Coordinates of C-alpha atoms in Angstrom, one line a residue:
X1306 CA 20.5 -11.9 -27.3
X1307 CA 19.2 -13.7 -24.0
X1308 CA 16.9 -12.3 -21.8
X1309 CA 18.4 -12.7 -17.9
X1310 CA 16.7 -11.7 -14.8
X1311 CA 19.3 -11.2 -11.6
X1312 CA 17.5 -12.0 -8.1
X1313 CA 19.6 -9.2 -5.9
X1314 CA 22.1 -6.6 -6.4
X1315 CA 24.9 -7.7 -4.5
X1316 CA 28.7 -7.2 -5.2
X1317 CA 28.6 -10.7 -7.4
X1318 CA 25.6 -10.3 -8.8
X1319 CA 26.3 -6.8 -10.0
X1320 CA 29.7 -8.2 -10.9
X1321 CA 28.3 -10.5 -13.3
X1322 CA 25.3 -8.6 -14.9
X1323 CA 28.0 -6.2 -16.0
X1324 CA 29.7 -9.0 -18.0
X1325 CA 26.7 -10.5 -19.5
X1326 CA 25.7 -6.9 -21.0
X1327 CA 29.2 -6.6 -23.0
X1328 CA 28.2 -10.3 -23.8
X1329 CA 25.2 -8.3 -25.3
X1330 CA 22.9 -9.3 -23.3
X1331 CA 19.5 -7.9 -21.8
X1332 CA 20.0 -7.9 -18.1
X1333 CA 17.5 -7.1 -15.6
X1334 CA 18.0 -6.9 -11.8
X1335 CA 15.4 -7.3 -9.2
X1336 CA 16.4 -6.0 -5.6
X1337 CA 14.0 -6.7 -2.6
X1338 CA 15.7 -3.4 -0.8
X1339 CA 15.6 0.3 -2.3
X1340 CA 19.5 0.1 -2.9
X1341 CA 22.7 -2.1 -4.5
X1342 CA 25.3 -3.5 -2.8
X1343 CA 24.0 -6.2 -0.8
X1344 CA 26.4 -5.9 2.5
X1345 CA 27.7 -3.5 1.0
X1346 CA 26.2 -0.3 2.8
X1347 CA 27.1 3.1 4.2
X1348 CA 26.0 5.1 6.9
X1349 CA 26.1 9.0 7.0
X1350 CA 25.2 11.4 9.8
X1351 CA 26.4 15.1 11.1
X1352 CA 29.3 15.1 8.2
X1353 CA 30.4 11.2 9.1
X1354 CA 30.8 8.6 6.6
X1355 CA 31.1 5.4 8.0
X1356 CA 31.1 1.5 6.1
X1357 CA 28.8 -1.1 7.5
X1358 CA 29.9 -3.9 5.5
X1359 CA 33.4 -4.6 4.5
X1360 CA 36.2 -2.0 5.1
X1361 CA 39.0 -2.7 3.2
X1362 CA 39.6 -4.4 -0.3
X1363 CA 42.0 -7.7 -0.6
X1364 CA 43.0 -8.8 -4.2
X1365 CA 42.0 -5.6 -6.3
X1366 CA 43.0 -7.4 -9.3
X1367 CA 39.5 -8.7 -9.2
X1368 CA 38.0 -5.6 -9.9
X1369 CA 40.6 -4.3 -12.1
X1370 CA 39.7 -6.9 -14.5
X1371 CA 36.4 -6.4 -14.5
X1372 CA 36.1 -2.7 -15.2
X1373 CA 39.0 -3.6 -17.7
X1374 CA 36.9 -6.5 -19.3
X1375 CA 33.4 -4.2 -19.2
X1376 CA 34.7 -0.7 -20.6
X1377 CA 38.3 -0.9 -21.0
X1378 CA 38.6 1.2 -18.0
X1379 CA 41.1 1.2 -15.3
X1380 CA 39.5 0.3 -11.6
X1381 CA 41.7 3.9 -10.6
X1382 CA 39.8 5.6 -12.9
X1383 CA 36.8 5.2 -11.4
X1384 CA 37.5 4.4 -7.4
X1385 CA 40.5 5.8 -5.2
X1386 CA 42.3 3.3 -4.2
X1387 CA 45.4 3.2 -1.4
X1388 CA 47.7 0.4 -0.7
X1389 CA 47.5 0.6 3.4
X1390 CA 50.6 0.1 5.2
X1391 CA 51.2 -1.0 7.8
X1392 CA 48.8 -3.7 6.7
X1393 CA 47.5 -4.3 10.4
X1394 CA 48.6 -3.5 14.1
X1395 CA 48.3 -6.3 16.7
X1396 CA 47.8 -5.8 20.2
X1397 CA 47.8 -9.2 22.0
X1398 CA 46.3 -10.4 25.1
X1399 CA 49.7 -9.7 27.0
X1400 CA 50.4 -6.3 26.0
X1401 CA 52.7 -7.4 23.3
X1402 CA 52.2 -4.9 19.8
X1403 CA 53.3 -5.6 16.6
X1404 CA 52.9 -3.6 13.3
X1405 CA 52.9 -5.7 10.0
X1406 CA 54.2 -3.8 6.7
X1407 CA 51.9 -4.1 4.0
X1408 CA 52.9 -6.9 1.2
X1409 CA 56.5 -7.5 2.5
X1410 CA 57.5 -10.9 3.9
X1411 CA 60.7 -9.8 4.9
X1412 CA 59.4 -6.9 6.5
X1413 CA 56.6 -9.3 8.4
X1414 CA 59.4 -11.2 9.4
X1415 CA 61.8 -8.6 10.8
X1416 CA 58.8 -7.3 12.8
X1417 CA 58.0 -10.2 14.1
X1418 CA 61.9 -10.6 15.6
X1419 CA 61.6 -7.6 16.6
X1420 CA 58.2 -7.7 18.9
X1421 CA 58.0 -10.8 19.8
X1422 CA 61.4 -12.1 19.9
X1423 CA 64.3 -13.9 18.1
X1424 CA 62.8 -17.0 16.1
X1425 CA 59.2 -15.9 15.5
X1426 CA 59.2 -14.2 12.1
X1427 CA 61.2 -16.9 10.8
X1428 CA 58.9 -19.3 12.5
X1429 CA 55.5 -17.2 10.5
X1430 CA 57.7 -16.7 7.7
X1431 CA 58.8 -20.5 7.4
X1432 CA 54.2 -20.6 7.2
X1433 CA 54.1 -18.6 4.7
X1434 CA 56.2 -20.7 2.4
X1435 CA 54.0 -23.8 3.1
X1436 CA 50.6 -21.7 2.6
X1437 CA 52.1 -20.3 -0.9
X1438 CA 51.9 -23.6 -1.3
X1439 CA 48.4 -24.8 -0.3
X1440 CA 47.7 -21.4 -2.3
X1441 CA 49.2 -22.5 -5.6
X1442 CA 47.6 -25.8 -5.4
X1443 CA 44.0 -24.5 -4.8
X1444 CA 43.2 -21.2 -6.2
X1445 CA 42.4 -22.0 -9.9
X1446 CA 39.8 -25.0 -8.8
X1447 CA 38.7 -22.9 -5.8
X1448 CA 38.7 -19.4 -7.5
X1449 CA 39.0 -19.1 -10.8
X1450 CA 37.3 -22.3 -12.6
X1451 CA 33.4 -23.4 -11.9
X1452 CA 33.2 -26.0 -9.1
X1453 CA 34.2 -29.3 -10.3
X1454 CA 31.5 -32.1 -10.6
X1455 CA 34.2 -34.4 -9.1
X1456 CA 34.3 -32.1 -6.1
X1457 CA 35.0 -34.8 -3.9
X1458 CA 38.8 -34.6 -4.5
X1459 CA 38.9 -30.7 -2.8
X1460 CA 36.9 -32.3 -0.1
X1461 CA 39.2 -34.9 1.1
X1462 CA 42.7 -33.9 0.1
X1463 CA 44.6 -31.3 2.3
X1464 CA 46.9 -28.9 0.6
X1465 CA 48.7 -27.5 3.2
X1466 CA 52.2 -29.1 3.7
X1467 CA 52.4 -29.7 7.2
X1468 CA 55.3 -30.2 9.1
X1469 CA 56.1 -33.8 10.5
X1470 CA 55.1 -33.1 14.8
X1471 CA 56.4 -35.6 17.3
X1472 CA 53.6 -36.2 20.0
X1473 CA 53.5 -39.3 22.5
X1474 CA 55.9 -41.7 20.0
X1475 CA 53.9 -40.8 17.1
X1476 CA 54.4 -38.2 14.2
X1477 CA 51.4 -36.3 13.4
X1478 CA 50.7 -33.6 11.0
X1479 CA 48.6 -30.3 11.4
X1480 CA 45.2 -31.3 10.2
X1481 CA 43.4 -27.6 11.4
X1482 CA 44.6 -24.1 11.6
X1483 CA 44.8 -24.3 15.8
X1484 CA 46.9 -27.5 15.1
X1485 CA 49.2 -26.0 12.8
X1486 CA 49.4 -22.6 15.3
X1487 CA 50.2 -25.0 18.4
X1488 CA 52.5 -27.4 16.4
X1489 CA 54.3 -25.2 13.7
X1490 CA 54.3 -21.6 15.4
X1491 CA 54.5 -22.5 18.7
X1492 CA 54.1 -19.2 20.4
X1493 CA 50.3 -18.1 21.7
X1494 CA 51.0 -14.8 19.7
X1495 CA 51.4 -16.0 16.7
X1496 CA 48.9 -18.6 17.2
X1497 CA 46.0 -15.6 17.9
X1498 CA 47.3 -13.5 14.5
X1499 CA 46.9 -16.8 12.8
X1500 CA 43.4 -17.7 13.8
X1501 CA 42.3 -14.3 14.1
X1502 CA 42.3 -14.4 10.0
X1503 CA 39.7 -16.8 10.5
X1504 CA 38.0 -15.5 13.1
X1505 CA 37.3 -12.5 10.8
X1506 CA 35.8 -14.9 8.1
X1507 CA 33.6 -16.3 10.8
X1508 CA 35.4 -19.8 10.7
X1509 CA 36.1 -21.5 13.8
X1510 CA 40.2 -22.2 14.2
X1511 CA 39.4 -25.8 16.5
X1512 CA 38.1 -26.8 13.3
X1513 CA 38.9 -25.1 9.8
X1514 CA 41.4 -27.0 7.8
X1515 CA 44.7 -26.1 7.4
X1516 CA 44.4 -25.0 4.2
X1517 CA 42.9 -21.8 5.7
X1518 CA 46.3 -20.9 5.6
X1519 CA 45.9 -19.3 2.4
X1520 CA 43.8 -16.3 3.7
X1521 CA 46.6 -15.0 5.4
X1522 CA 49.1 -15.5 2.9
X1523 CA 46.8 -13.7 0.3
X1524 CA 47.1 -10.7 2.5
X1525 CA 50.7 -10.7 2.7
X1526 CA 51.2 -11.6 -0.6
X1527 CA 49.1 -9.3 -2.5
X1528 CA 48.4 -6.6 0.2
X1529 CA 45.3 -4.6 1.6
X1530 CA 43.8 -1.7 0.1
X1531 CA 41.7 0.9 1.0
X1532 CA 39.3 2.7 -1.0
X1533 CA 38.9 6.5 -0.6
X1534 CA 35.1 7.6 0.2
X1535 CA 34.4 4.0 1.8
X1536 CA 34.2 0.5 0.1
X1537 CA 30.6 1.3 -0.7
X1538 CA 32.6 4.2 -3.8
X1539 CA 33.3 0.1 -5.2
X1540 CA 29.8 -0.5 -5.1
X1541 CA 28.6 2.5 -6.5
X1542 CA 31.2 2.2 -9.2
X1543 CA 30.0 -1.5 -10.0
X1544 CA 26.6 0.0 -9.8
X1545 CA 27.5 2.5 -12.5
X1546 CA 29.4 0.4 -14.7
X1547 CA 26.3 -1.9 -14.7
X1548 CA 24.2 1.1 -15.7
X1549 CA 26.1 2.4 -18.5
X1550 CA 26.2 -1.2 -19.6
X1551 CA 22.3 -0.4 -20.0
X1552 CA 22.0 -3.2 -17.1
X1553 CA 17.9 -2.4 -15.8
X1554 CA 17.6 -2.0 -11.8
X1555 CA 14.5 -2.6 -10.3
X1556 CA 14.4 -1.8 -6.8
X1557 CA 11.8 -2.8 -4.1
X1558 CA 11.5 -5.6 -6.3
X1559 CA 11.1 -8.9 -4.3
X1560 CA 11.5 -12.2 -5.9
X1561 CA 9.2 -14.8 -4.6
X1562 CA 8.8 -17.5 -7.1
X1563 CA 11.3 -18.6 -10.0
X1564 CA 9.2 -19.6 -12.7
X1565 CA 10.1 -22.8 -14.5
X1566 CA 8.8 -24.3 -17.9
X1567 CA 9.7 -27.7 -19.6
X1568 CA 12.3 -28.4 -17.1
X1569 CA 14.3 -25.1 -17.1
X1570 CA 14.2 -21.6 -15.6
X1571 CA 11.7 -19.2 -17.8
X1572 CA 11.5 -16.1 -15.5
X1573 CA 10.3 -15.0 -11.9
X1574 CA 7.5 -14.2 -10.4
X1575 CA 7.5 -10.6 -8.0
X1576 CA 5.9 -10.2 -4.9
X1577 CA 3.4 -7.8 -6.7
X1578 CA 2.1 -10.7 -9.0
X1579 CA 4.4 -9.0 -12.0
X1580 CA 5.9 -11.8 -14.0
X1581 CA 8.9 -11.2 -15.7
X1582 CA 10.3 -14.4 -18.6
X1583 CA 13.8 -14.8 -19.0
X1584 CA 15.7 -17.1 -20.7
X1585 CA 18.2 -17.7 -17.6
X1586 CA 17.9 -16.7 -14.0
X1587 CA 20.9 -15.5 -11.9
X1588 CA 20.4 -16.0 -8.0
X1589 CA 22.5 -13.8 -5.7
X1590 CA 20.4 -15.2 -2.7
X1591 CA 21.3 -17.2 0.2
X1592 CA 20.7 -21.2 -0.1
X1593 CA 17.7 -20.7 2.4
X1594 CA 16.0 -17.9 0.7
X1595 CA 16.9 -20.0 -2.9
X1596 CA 14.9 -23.2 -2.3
X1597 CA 12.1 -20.8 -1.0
X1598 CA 11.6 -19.0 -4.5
X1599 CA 13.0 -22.2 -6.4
X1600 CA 11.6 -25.4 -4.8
X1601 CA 11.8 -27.5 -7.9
X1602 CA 15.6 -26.9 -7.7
X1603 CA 15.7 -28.9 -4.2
X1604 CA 13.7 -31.7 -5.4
X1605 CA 15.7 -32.0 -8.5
X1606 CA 18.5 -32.1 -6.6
X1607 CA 17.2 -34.2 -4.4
X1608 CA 16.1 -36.9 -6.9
X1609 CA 18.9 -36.6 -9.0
X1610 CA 21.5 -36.5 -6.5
X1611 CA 21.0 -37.9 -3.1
X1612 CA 25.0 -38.4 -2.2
X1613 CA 25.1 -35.0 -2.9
X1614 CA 27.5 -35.9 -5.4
X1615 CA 26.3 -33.5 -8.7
X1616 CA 27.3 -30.0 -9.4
X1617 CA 25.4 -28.2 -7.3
X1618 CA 24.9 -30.8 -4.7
X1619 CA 26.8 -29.2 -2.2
X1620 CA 25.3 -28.9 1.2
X1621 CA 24.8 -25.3 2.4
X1622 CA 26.8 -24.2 5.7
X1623 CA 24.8 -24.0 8.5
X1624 CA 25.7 -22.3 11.7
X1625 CA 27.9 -19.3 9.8
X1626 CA 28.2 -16.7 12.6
X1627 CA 27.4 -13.2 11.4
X1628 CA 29.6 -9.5 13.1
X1629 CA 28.7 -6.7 15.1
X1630 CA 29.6 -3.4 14.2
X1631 CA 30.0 -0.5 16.2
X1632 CA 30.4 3.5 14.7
X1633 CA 31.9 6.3 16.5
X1634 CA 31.9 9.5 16.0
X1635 CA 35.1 11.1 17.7
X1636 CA 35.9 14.8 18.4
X1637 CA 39.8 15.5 18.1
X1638 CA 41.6 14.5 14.8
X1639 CA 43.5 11.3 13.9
X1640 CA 47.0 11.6 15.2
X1641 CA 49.7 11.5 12.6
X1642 CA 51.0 7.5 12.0
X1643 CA 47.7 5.9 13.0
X1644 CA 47.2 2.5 11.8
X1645 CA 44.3 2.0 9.2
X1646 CA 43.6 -1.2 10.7
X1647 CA 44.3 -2.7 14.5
X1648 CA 43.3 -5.9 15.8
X1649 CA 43.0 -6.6 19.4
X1650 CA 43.0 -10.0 20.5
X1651 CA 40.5 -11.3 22.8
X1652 CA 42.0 -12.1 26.5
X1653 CA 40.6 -15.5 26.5
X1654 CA 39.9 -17.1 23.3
X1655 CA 38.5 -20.6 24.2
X1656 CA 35.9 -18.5 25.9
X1657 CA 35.3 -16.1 22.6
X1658 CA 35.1 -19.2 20.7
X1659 CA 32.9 -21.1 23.1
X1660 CA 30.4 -17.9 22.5
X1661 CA 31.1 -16.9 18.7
X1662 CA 30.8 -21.0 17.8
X1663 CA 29.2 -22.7 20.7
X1664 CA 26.7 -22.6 23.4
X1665 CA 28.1 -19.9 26.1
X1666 CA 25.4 -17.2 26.2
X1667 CA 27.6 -14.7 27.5
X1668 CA 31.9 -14.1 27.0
X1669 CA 33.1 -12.0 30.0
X1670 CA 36.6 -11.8 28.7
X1671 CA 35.9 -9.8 25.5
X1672 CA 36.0 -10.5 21.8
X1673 CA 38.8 -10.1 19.3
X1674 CA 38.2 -6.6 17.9
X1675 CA 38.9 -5.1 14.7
X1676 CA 39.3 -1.3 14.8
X1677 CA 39.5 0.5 11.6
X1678 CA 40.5 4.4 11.5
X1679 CA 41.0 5.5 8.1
X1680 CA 42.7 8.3 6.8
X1681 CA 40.6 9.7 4.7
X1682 CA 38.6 13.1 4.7
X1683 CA 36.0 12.0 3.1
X1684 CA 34.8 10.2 6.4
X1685 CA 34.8 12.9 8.3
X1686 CA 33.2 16.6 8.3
X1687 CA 36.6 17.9 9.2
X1688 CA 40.0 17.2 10.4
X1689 CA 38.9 18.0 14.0
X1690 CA 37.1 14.9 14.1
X1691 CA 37.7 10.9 13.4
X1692 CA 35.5 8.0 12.2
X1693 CA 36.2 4.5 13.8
X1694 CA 34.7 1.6 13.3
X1695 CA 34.9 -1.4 15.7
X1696 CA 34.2 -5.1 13.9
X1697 CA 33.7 -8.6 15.9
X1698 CA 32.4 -11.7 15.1
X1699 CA 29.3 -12.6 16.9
X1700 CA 27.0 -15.5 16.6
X1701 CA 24.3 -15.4 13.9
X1702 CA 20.9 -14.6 14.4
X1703 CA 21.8 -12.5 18.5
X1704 CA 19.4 -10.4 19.0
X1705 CA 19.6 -10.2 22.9
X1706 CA 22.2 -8.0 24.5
X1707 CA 23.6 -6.3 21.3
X1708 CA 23.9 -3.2 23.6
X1709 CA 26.6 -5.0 26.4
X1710 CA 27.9 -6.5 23.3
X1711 CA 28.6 -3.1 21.8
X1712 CA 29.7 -1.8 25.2
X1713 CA 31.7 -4.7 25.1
X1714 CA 34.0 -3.9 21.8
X1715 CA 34.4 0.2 22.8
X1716 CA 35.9 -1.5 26.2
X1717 CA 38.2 -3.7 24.2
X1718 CA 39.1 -1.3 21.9
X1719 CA 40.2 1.4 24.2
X1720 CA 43.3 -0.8 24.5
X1721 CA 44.2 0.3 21.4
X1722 CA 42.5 3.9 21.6
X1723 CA 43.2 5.3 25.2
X1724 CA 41.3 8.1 25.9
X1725 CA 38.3 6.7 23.4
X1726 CA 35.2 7.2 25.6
X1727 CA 36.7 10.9 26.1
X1728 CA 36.5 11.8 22.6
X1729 CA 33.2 9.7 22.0
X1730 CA 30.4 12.0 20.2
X1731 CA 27.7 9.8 19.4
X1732 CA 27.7 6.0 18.4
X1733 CA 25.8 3.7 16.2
X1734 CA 25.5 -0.5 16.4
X1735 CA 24.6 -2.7 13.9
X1736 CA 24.1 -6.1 14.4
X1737 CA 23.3 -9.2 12.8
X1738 CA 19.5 -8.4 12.8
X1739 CA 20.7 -5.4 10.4
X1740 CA 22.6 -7.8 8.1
X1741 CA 19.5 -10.1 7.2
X1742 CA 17.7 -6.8 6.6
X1743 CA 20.2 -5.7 3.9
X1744 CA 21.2 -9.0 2.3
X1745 CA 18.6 -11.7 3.3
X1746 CA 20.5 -13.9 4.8
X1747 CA 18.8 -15.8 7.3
X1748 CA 20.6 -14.2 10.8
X1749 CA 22.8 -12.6 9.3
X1750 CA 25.1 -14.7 8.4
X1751 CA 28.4 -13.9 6.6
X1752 CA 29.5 -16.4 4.1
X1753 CA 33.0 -17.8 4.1
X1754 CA 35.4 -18.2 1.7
X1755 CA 35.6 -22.0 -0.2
X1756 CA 38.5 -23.4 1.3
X1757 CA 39.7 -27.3 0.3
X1758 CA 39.3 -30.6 2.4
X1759 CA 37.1 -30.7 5.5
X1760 CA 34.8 -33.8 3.7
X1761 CA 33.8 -30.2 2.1
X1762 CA 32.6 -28.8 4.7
X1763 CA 33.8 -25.4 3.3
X1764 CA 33.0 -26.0 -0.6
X1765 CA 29.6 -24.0 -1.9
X1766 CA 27.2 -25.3 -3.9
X1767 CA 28.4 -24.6 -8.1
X1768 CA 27.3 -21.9 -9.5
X1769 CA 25.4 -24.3 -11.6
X1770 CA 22.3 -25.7 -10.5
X1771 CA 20.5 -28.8 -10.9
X1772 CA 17.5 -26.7 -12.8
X1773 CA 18.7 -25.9 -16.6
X1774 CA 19.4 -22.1 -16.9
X1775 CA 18.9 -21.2 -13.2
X1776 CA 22.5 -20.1 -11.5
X1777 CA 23.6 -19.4 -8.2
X1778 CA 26.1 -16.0 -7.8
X1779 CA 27.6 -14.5 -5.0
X1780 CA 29.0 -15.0 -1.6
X1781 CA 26.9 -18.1 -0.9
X1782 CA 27.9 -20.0 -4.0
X1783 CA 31.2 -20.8 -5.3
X1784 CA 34.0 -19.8 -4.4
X1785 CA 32.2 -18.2 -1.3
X1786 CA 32.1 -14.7 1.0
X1787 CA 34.4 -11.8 0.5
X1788 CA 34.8 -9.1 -1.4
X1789 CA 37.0 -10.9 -4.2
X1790 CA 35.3 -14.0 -4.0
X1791 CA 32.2 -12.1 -5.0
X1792 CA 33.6 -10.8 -8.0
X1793 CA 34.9 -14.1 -9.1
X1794 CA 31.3 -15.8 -8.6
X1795 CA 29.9 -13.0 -11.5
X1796 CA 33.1 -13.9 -14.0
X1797 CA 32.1 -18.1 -13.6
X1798 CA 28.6 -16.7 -14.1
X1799 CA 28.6 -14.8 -17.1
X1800 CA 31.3 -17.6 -18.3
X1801 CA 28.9 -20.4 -18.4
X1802 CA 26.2 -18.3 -19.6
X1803 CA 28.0 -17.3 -22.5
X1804 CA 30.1 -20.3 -23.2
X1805 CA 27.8 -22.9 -21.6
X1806 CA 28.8 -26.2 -19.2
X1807 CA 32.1 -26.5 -21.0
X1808 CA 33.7 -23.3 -19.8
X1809 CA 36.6 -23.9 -17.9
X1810 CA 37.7 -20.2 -15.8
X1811 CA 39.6 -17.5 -17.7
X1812 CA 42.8 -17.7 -19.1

């Protein structure tokens, strides 16, 4: 039986302490805050129940086989969960709405015809195929297997097939998500519901590879779910599976130093003085905050790997934008055939991503918005009231006008919520300010999902480290941000723990 201390109790850090106890070993978690979850969080007031992280669950399979491989226990048993259909409502720049059934290519597709004419859901549809593709070809070394030492061969090869494009006497093929909207889809519309997948990952469009493709096709594939009582009932139920796993939590705890001792991780060091020795440490931190506690991981890195070419040796992301999140308390119920989830496309979108990605200090045009409006009563003190929340992606680290910002996103979401300001009791914002404060990150930045090519760009460093027994979990390691990937990170985890380098990703 090993002795491992966790640094944070985030999704994937949670994810995998939970595996290691079955493994039968003593696992001990030191959280800097007074709660688990990481981004995970909730907000209640006057009989509201509101999400400040994530809001709805992709790929619950995930989780399923976690509380399956931890207890034997189905994920149902222990969360609500409902499959939420129509999977999103679009409101475009031009007025044009669509709904998109939940998990249904054909019903996407017929949709599609339907609002926005002949020939586009064939046209999205006719995507799909190609990012099932890119999907197939990338999600065991992206997801389900540790990074590869050879990672070089994600970085440069492109797994999206895209279609031959005649331009100026000379064939090209889609090389970014913009490209492949403009050349393949040809129709602004589609173009925004195609980027806005990244936009909601943080990614810019001008510049994400094609193989992006795959986060919509997840979504259509394998559906959206919501989780009754908020997404933070997941975390709680992680939390508890962890517990009666006999997983310690130690909370206010803040990691400063990880000890090292012949050339490997021996424990930490807490911000009291406390020393705790372990036989591995498992880092749910940011890059940033890692080399802090651990700067004898950097400089072996550094003077073992300076092509950055070792497990591990994976440059960090820099420049990840982070959201803004506005809570409303609303008098008057939720009408009958709401949609769980709407997004509203910004009116001009070079603009939003001349703000969200570049230097503009202002955008005048508004920001695509995601408005959630659950049906469930546990968000609200009765049925004579509704709880909305209003999501955008904002630069990291803005700290000046959050308030226009804020104002900003009730304006644009009023296009899909007439009447809002109306029924508007009380709101709350939180910003990326609040996001460092509950997961450390430096601004408050939101980590992406690993996503091939891009020279890498879009890789995390391994969950392995260049320190012997020191390992990186979580959304800043591979396979990245998100709910699922989160989970993931704890399975490689616990799986090279256990089994060592050689472990390969479940079967």
């Amino acid at each position: 039986m090993a002795r491992i201390a966790v640094i944070g109790a985030g999704m994937g850090a949670m994810a995998g302490a939970a595996r290691l106890a079955v493994a039968g070993h003593r696992v001990v978690v030191y959280e800097r805050t007074e709660t688990y979850g990481g981004a995970v969080r909730r907000l209640e007031r006057d009989g509201f129940r509101f999400d400040t992280g994530p809001g709805l669950l992709p790929l619950p399979a995930v989780y399923r086989d976690l509380f399956l491989k931890t207890g034997r226990e189905a994920l149902e048993a222990c969360v609500g969960l409902t499959q939420v259909d129509p999977s999103a409502r679009h409101v475009f720049a031009d007025g044009t709405r669509v709904s998109l059934p939940n998990a249904s290519r054909g019903g996407v597709v017929a949709a599609l015809d339907e609002g926005l004419g002949p020939g586009a859901g064939d046209r999205w549809g006719d995507f799909l195929v190609r990012a099932r593709e890119a999907w197939d070809r990338t999600r065991r070394p992206l997801l389900e297997e540790p990074l590869w030492p050879d990672w070089e061969v994600l970085a440069g090869r492109e797994p999206y097939p895209s279609v031959p494009h005649k331009r100026m006497l000379r064939t090209r093929r889609a090389g970014t998500l913009a490209e492949v909207g403009a050349w393949e889809l040809r129709d602004a519309r589609l173009t925004a519901l195609l980027e806005s997948y990244a936009l909601a990952h943080g990614l810019d469009p001008r510049t994400t590879p094609a193989s992006a493709a795959v986060l919509p096709y997840v979504e259509h594939a394998f559906g959206t779910w919501a989780v009754r009582g908020g997404i933070r009932e997941l975390a709680r139920a992680v939390y508890e599976r962890c517990r009666a796993r006999r997983v310690e939590f130690v909370f206010g705890a803040e990691v400063t130093r990880v000890r090292d001792k012949d050339g490997r991780a021996a424990g930490v060091e807490l911000a009291d003085g406390t020393v705790a020795e372990a036989d591995f440490v498992v880092a749910g931190v940011a890059p940033d905050v890692l080399r802090q506690v651990s700067p004898q991981t950097h400089q072996t890195q550094q003077a073992q790997q300076p092509s950055q070419a070792q497990s591990g040796g994976v440059p960090p992301q820099r420049g990840l934008p982070s959201r803004l999140t506005v809570l409303l308390a609303l008098r008057g119920g939720r009408p009958e055939g709401t949609a769980h989830r709407t997004v509203v496309h910004a009116g001009d979108r070079d603009a939003e991503l001349a703000f969200v990605f570049g230097s503009a200090p202002a955008v005048e045009s508004g920001l695509t918005v995601t408005v959630l409006r659950p049906d469930d009563p546990e968000s609200v003190p009765d049925a004579g009231h509704e709880a909305v929340t209003l999501t955008a992606t904002v630069p990291a680290g803005r700290t000046q006008d959050t308030e226009a910002l804020a104002e900003q996103l009730v304006t644009v979401a009023e296009r899909a919520l007439p009447g809002l300001r109306e029924r508007l009791l009380w709101r709350e914002v939180r910003t990326p300010a609040d996001v460092a404060e509950a997961t450390g990150a430096p601004g408050g930045a939101v980590p992406a999902p690993a996503l091939a090519a891009a020279e890498g760009r879009l890789l995390h460093p391994a969950n392995s480290t260049a320190l012997p027994g020191l390992f990186a979990v979580g959304g800043w390691s591979h396979p990245g941000g998100g709910l699922p990937h989160a989970g993931m990170s704890g399975t490689l985890v616990a799986g090279l723990i256990v089994e060592g380098p050689e472990f390969r990703g479940s079967r």
